[in-house]
Coordinates of C-alpha atoms in Angstrom, one line a residue:
M29 CA -7.1 3.1 7.5
E30 CA -8.8 2.2 10.7
L31 CA -6.9 3.8 13.6
L32 CA -9.2 2.9 16.5
H33 CA -12.3 0.7 17.2
L34 CA -14.2 0.9 20.5
H35 CA -17.6 0.3 21.8
F36 CA -19.5 3.3 23.2
F37 CA -23.0 2.7 24.6
D38 CA -23.0 -0.8 23.1
K39 CA -22.4 0.6 19.6
P40 CA -19.2 0.7 17.5
L41 CA -17.1 3.8 17.6
R42 CA -14.6 3.8 14.8
L43 CA -11.9 6.3 13.8
E44 CA -10.4 6.3 10.3
G45 CA -7.4 8.4 9.2
S46 CA -4.6 8.8 6.8
T47 CA -1.1 10.3 6.9
S48 CA -2.4 13.4 5.2
G49 CA -4.1 14.5 8.4
E50 CA -7.6 13.5 7.4
Q51 CA -9.7 11.7 10.1
K52 CA -13.3 10.5 10.2
L53 CA -15.1 9.4 13.3
F54 CA -18.1 7.1 13.0
W55 CA -20.5 6.1 15.7
N56 CA -22.9 3.2 14.8
E57 CA -21.7 3.6 11.2
V58 CA -22.7 7.3 11.1
L59 CA -20.2 10.0 10.5
V60 CA -20.2 12.2 13.6
S61 CA -16.9 14.1 13.4
Q62 CA -14.3 14.9 10.7
S63 CA -10.9 16.5 10.4
P64 CA -9.8 17.6 6.9
A65 CA -6.5 16.8 5.2
I66 CA -4.8 20.1 5.9
D67 CA -1.6 19.2 7.8
G68 CA -0.1 15.8 7.8
S69 CA 2.3 16.7 10.6
K70 CA -0.4 17.5 13.0
R71 CA -0.4 15.3 16.2
Q72 CA -3.2 16.5 18.4
F73 CA -6.8 15.9 17.4
I74 CA -10.0 16.5 19.3
H75 CA -13.3 15.1 18.0
T76 CA -16.5 16.2 19.7
F77 CA -20.2 15.4 19.0
Q78 CA -23.5 15.2 20.8
L79 CA -25.8 12.3 21.3
Q80 CA -29.5 12.5 22.3
K81 CA -30.4 10.6 25.4
A82 CA -32.7 8.3 23.5
A83 CA -30.0 7.2 21.2
T84 CA -27.9 5.9 24.1
D85 CA -30.6 4.1 26.0
E86 CA -29.9 6.2 29.1
A87 CA -32.3 5.8 32.0
E88 CA -35.5 7.8 31.9
S89 CA -34.7 9.4 35.2
S90 CA -31.6 11.1 33.8
S91 CA -32.0 14.9 33.7
I92 CA -29.5 15.3 30.9
D93 CA -31.1 15.9 27.5
A94 CA -27.9 15.5 25.4
I95 CA -24.6 13.8 25.9
E96 CA -21.4 15.6 25.0
V97 CA -18.8 13.1 23.7
K98 CA -15.2 13.9 23.3
L99 CA -12.4 11.8 21.8
E100 CA -8.9 13.2 22.3
I101 CA -6.1 11.8 20.1
D102 CA -2.3 12.1 20.2
L103 CA -1.0 10.5 17.0
T104 CA 2.6 9.9 15.8
W105 CA 3.0 8.1 12.4
Q106 CA 6.7 7.2 12.5
P107 CA 7.0 5.2 14.7
F108 CA 3.3 4.7 14.9
R109 CA 1.8 5.5 18.3
L110 CA -1.8 6.6 19.1
V111 CA -2.8 7.7 22.6
Y112 CA -6.6 8.2 23.1
C113 CA -9.0 9.3 25.7
L114 CA -12.8 8.9 25.2
S115 CA -15.2 10.7 27.6
H116 CA -18.8 11.9 27.8
N117 CA -19.9 14.8 29.9
D118 CA -16.3 14.9 31.4
V119 CA -16.5 11.3 32.5
I120 CA -13.8 9.1 31.1
D121 CA -15.1 5.9 29.4
A122 CA -11.9 4.5 27.8
Q123 CA -8.3 5.5 27.4
G124 CA -5.1 3.8 26.2
E125 CA -2.6 3.6 23.4
R126 CA -2.1 1.6 20.2
T127 CA 1.1 0.7 18.4
E128 CA 2.0 -0.7 15.0
R129 CA 1.6 -4.2 16.4
D130 CA -2.0 -3.5 17.2
I131 CA -2.6 -2.3 13.6
E132 CA -1.1 -5.4 12.2
R133 CA -3.3 -7.7 14.3
Q134 CA -6.6 -5.9 13.9
Q135 CA -9.5 -7.1 11.9
V136 CA -10.7 -4.2 9.8
S137 CA -14.5 -3.6 10.1
Q138 CA -16.4 -4.4 6.9
P139 CA -19.1 -2.1 5.8
I140 CA -22.6 -3.5 6.0
V141 CA -23.7 -4.9 2.6
V142 CA -27.3 -4.6 1.7
E143 CA -28.8 -7.9 0.6
R144 CA -30.0 -7.9 -3.0
K145 CA -31.9 -10.3 -5.1
W146 CA -30.1 -12.9 -7.2
S147 CA -28.7 -11.6 -10.5
T148 CA -26.5 -12.9 -13.2
L149 CA -23.6 -10.9 -12.0
G150 CA -24.1 -12.2 -8.4
L151 CA -24.2 -15.8 -9.6
M152 CA -21.1 -15.3 -11.6
S153 CA -19.3 -13.8 -8.6
L154 CA -20.4 -16.7 -6.4
G155 CA -19.2 -19.2 -9.0
F156 CA -15.9 -17.5 -9.2
K157 CA -15.5 -17.7 -5.4
L158 CA -16.4 -21.3 -5.4
F159 CA -13.9 -21.8 -8.3
K160 CA -11.1 -20.2 -6.2
S161 CA -11.8 -22.1 -3.0
A162 CA -12.3 -25.6 -4.6
K163 CA -9.4 -28.0 -3.7
L164 CA -10.2 -29.8 -6.9
I165 CA -9.2 -26.8 -8.9
K166 CA -5.8 -26.6 -7.1
V167 CA -5.1 -30.2 -8.1
A168 CA -6.2 -29.6 -11.7
L169 CA -4.0 -26.5 -12.0
A170 CA -1.1 -28.3 -10.6
G171 CA -1.6 -31.2 -13.0
A172 CA -1.9 -28.8 -15.9
S173 CA 1.3 -27.0 -14.9
L174 CA 3.2 -30.3 -14.6
A175 CA 1.9 -31.4 -18.1
A176 CA 2.8 -28.0 -19.6
Y177 CA 6.3 -27.9 -18.2
S178 CA 6.9 -31.6 -19.0
W179 CA 5.9 -30.9 -22.7
L180 CA 8.3 -27.9 -22.9
F181 CA 11.2 -29.5 -21.1
S182 CA 11.2 -32.9 -19.3
L183 CA 9.3 -34.6 -16.5
Q184 CA 12.3 -34.3 -14.2
F185 CA 12.7 -30.6 -14.9
A186 CA 9.0 -30.0 -14.5
L187 CA 8.9 -31.6 -11.1
A188 CA 11.9 -29.6 -10.0
L189 CA 10.3 -26.4 -11.3
L190 CA 7.1 -27.1 -9.4
A191 CA 9.1 -27.8 -6.3
C192 CA 10.8 -24.4 -6.6
L193 CA 7.4 -22.6 -7.2
V194 CA 5.7 -24.3 -4.3
F195 CA 8.5 -23.6 -1.8
H196 CA 8.6 -20.0 -2.9
E197 CA 4.8 -19.6 -2.5
Y198 CA 4.9 -21.4 0.8
G199 CA 7.2 -18.6 2.1
H200 CA 4.4 -16.1 1.3
I201 CA 1.9 -18.4 3.1
R202 CA 4.0 -18.7 6.2
A203 CA 4.4 -14.9 6.4
M204 CA 0.6 -14.4 6.1
K205 CA 0.0 -16.9 8.9
Y206 CA 2.6 -15.1 11.0
F207 CA 0.5 -12.0 10.9
G208 CA -2.7 -14.0 11.7
M209 CA -4.1 -13.9 8.2
K210 CA -6.4 -16.6 6.9
T211 CA -5.0 -18.2 3.7
K212 CA -6.6 -20.1 0.8
G213 CA -3.5 -21.9 -0.2
I214 CA -1.2 -22.1 -3.2
Y215 CA -2.4 -22.1 -6.8
L216 CA 0.0 -23.2 -9.7
I217 CA -0.8 -21.4 -12.9
P218 CA 0.6 -22.9 -16.1
F219 CA 3.3 -20.8 -17.8
L220 CA 2.7 -18.0 -15.2
G221 CA 4.2 -19.5 -12.0
G222 CA 2.4 -19.7 -8.6
L223 CA 0.0 -17.6 -6.5
A224 CA -0.5 -17.6 -2.7
L225 CA -4.0 -16.3 -1.8
S226 CA -5.4 -14.9 1.5
D227 CA -8.9 -14.0 2.6
E228 CA -7.8 -10.9 4.4
K229 CA -6.1 -7.6 3.4
I230 CA -2.9 -6.2 4.9
N231 CA -3.0 -3.3 7.3
T232 CA 0.7 -2.1 7.2
R233 CA 3.5 -1.7 4.7
W234 CA 5.7 -3.8 6.9
Q235 CA 3.3 -6.7 6.3
D236 CA 3.6 -6.0 2.6
V237 CA 7.4 -6.1 2.8
V238 CA 7.6 -9.3 4.9
I239 CA 4.9 -11.2 2.9
S240 CA 6.6 -10.2 -0.4
I241 CA 10.2 -11.0 0.5
M242 CA 9.5 -14.3 2.3
G243 CA 8.8 -16.0 -1.0
P244 CA 12.3 -15.3 -2.4
F245 CA 13.8 -15.8 1.1
F246 CA 12.3 -19.3 1.2
G247 CA 13.6 -19.7 -2.4
L248 CA 17.1 -18.8 -1.1
I249 CA 16.9 -21.5 1.6
M250 CA 16.0 -24.0 -1.1
S251 CA 18.9 -22.9 -3.3
I252 CA 21.4 -23.1 -0.4
A253 CA 20.1 -26.6 0.5
C254 CA 20.5 -27.8 -3.1
L255 CA 24.0 -26.2 -3.2
V256 CA 25.0 -28.2 0.0
A257 CA 23.5 -31.4 -1.5
Y258 CA 25.7 -30.8 -4.6
W259 CA 28.8 -30.4 -2.5
V260 CA 28.0 -33.6 -0.5
T261 CA 26.9 -35.8 -3.4
G262 CA 28.6 -34.3 -6.4
N263 CA 25.3 -34.8 -8.4
I264 CA 25.1 -32.1 -11.0
F265 CA 21.3 -32.1 -10.8
F266 CA 21.3 -30.4 -7.4
A267 CA 23.7 -27.7 -8.8
G268 CA 21.4 -27.1 -11.7
L269 CA 18.4 -26.8 -9.5
A270 CA 20.3 -24.3 -7.2
A271 CA 21.3 -22.2 -10.2
F272 CA 17.9 -22.3 -11.9
N273 CA 16.0 -21.6 -8.6
S274 CA 18.3 -18.6 -7.9
L275 CA 17.7 -17.1 -11.3
L276 CA 13.9 -17.7 -10.9
N277 CA 13.8 -15.9 -7.6
L278 CA 16.2 -13.2 -8.7
F279 CA 13.8 -12.4 -11.5
N280 CA 11.0 -12.2 -9.0
L281 CA 13.0 -9.6 -7.0
L282 CA 13.1 -7.2 -9.9
P283 CA 11.8 -3.8 -8.6
V284 CA 8.8 -4.0 -10.9
L285 CA 5.2 -4.3 -9.9
P286 CA 3.4 -6.7 -9.5
L287 CA 6.6 -8.8 -8.8
D288 CA 7.7 -9.2 -5.2
G289 CA 10.6 -6.8 -5.7
G290 CA 8.1 -4.2 -6.9
H291 CA 6.0 -4.5 -3.8
I292 CA 9.1 -4.2 -1.6
L293 CA 10.3 -1.1 -3.4
K294 CA 6.9 0.5 -3.3
S295 CA 6.5 0.0 0.4
I296 CA 9.9 1.4 1.2
S297 CA 9.8 4.3 -1.1
F298 CA 6.2 5.4 -0.4
S299 CA 6.9 5.3 3.3
M300 CA 9.7 7.8 2.8
N301 CA 7.9 10.3 0.7
T302 CA 5.2 9.9 -1.9
K303 CA 7.2 11.8 -4.6
V304 CA 10.2 9.6 -3.8
G305 CA 8.0 6.6 -4.1
L306 CA 6.7 7.6 -7.5
I307 CA 10.2 8.3 -8.9
A308 CA 11.6 5.0 -7.4
C309 CA 8.7 2.9 -8.8
L310 CA 8.9 4.5 -12.2
A311 CA 12.7 3.9 -12.2
G312 CA 12.0 0.3 -11.4
A313 CA 9.5 0.1 -14.3
G314 CA 12.2 1.6 -16.5
L315 CA 14.6 -1.1 -15.5
G316 CA 12.0 -3.7 -16.3
V317 CA 11.5 -2.1 -19.8
W318 CA 15.3 -2.4 -20.4
V319 CA 15.3 -6.1 -19.3
S320 CA 12.3 -7.0 -21.4
Y321 CA 13.8 -5.2 -24.4
S322 CA 17.2 -6.9 -23.9
F323 CA 15.8 -10.5 -23.6
G324 CA 12.6 -10.2 -25.6
L325 CA 10.4 -11.1 -22.6
A326 CA 6.8 -10.3 -23.7
L327 CA 5.4 -11.6 -20.3
L328 CA 7.6 -9.1 -18.4
G329 CA 6.3 -6.3 -20.6
F330 CA 2.8 -7.3 -19.7
L331 CA 3.7 -7.3 -16.0
L332 CA 5.2 -3.8 -16.5
L333 CA 1.9 -2.6 -17.9
I334 CA 0.0 -3.9 -14.9
G335 CA 2.7 -2.5 -12.5
S336 CA 2.6 0.9 -14.1
I337 CA -1.1 1.1 -13.6
E338 CA -0.7 0.1 -10.0
I339 CA 1.9 2.8 -9.5
L340 CA -0.4 5.5 -10.8
L341 CA -3.3 4.3 -8.7
E342 CA -1.1 4.3 -5.6
W343 CA 0.0 7.9 -6.4
R344 CA -3.5 9.1 -7.0
M345 CA -4.8 7.4 -3.8
R346 CA -1.7 8.3 -1.7
H347 CA -3.7 10.4 0.8
Q348 CA -6.3 7.7 1.3
S349 CA -3.9 4.8 1.7
H350 CA -5.1 2.4 4.4
L351 CA -1.6 1.0 4.9
L352 CA 0.5 2.2 7.9
P353 CA 3.9 3.4 6.5
L354 CA 7.2 1.9 7.5
N355 CA 9.1 3.7 10.3
R356 CA 12.8 4.7 9.7
Y357 CA 14.1 1.5 11.3
A358 CA 11.7 -0.7 9.3
Q359 CA 12.8 1.1 6.1
T360 CA 16.4 0.3 6.8
V361 CA 15.8 -3.3 7.7
S362 CA 13.6 -3.8 4.6
L363 CA 16.3 -2.3 2.3
V364 CA 19.1 -4.3 3.9
W365 CA 17.1 -7.5 3.7
Y366 CA 16.2 -7.0 0.1
V367 CA 19.8 -6.2 -1.0
A368 CA 21.3 -9.1 1.0
T369 CA 18.8 -11.5 -0.6
V370 CA 19.6 -10.3 -4.1
A371 CA 23.3 -10.5 -3.3
A372 CA 23.0 -14.1 -2.0
F373 CA 21.3 -15.2 -5.2
V374 CA 23.9 -13.5 -7.4
S375 CA 26.7 -15.1 -5.3
I376 CA 25.2 -18.6 -5.8
I377 CA 24.9 -18.1 -9.6
W378 CA 28.4 -16.7 -9.8
H379 CA 29.8 -19.6 -7.8
L380 CA 28.2 -22.3 -9.9
A381 CA 29.2 -20.6 -13.1
G382 CA 32.8 -21.0 -11.9
T383 CA 32.6 -24.8 -12.1
G384 CA 33.1 -24.6 -15.9
D385 CA 29.9 -26.4 -16.7
A386 CA 28.1 -24.8 -19.7
M387 CA 24.6 -25.3 -18.3
L388 CA 25.6 -24.0 -14.8
G389 CA 27.1 -20.9 -16.4
L390 CA 23.9 -20.1 -18.4
P391 CA 22.2 -18.1 -15.6
L392 CA 25.3 -15.9 -15.3
Q393 CA 25.4 -15.3 -19.0
I394 CA 21.8 -14.2 -18.9
L395 CA 22.6 -11.7 -16.1
S396 CA 25.7 -10.4 -17.8
S397 CA 24.4 -10.1 -21.3

């Protein structure tokens, strides 16, 4: 991940590092210093390199043939704090500190892409990007989803389902915007649900937790609002919507990748310890296998396959992860937030099942079977 980005002699100076202790320092996109992944607990780092006078556009009258550059780093991962001092020939150029908030808000530098001639693959890639960004496609997908769900159930149920999906995905969008990320909006995929897209990548596991859990959290707000509407009006439609929406979001909170619950579990567990993360994620996948076997959910089995691949990739790339891990406080907050959200959905389902209505009791039967 990118730890520091400065400008030195009008050229970018960029420091990348990982929790394993590996660090790489680039000046003008050229690797000038490197620290190997030997000790992840190491805090003090000193990067030194030399620059020729011509490379820095120094005045011709200078009598110095080479410039000795030194970057001193004091780094703590949990909680994240980086104190730096950049100097050349014992003259300080820049110094300061960075925290997790700075990492969340930074725009990661993109590598320079060499322009190439048009190709079939390039045209297909461009077409796919245009496909994703077209507002017409959003409308078409939403219409297809409405038609599909209306065919399976009813128009009234299809509209209620789309409202649940949109409100859930809007929670993800709001979280992305909170972190200053550009978004592409919400896409409704027939028979698969919804998808909130962003143009940017996350920098921290806290962002991953918040963006993932805000979808179900907004779903919880909708369930509570429907429950209140049911108490006020006595209309059974609102009760059914509250129960169904709770079950839908509870399914999404299963600790299985790529569901929201899987992302939350992965961020918490991999921030504690990579082995703990692997065991926890595999246990979550095992739970998903049991659920898919119990209910005959072929789609969940497919999601489990994708999630298991993501777990293995995360494990293999654990030392090169660009995501800043959660500190102890954030781990606790994330776990409490997750458990409280799950408990709230279960409580709503349990409460509505107690009304004696057969349809309102169906979600509880599914959970208890």
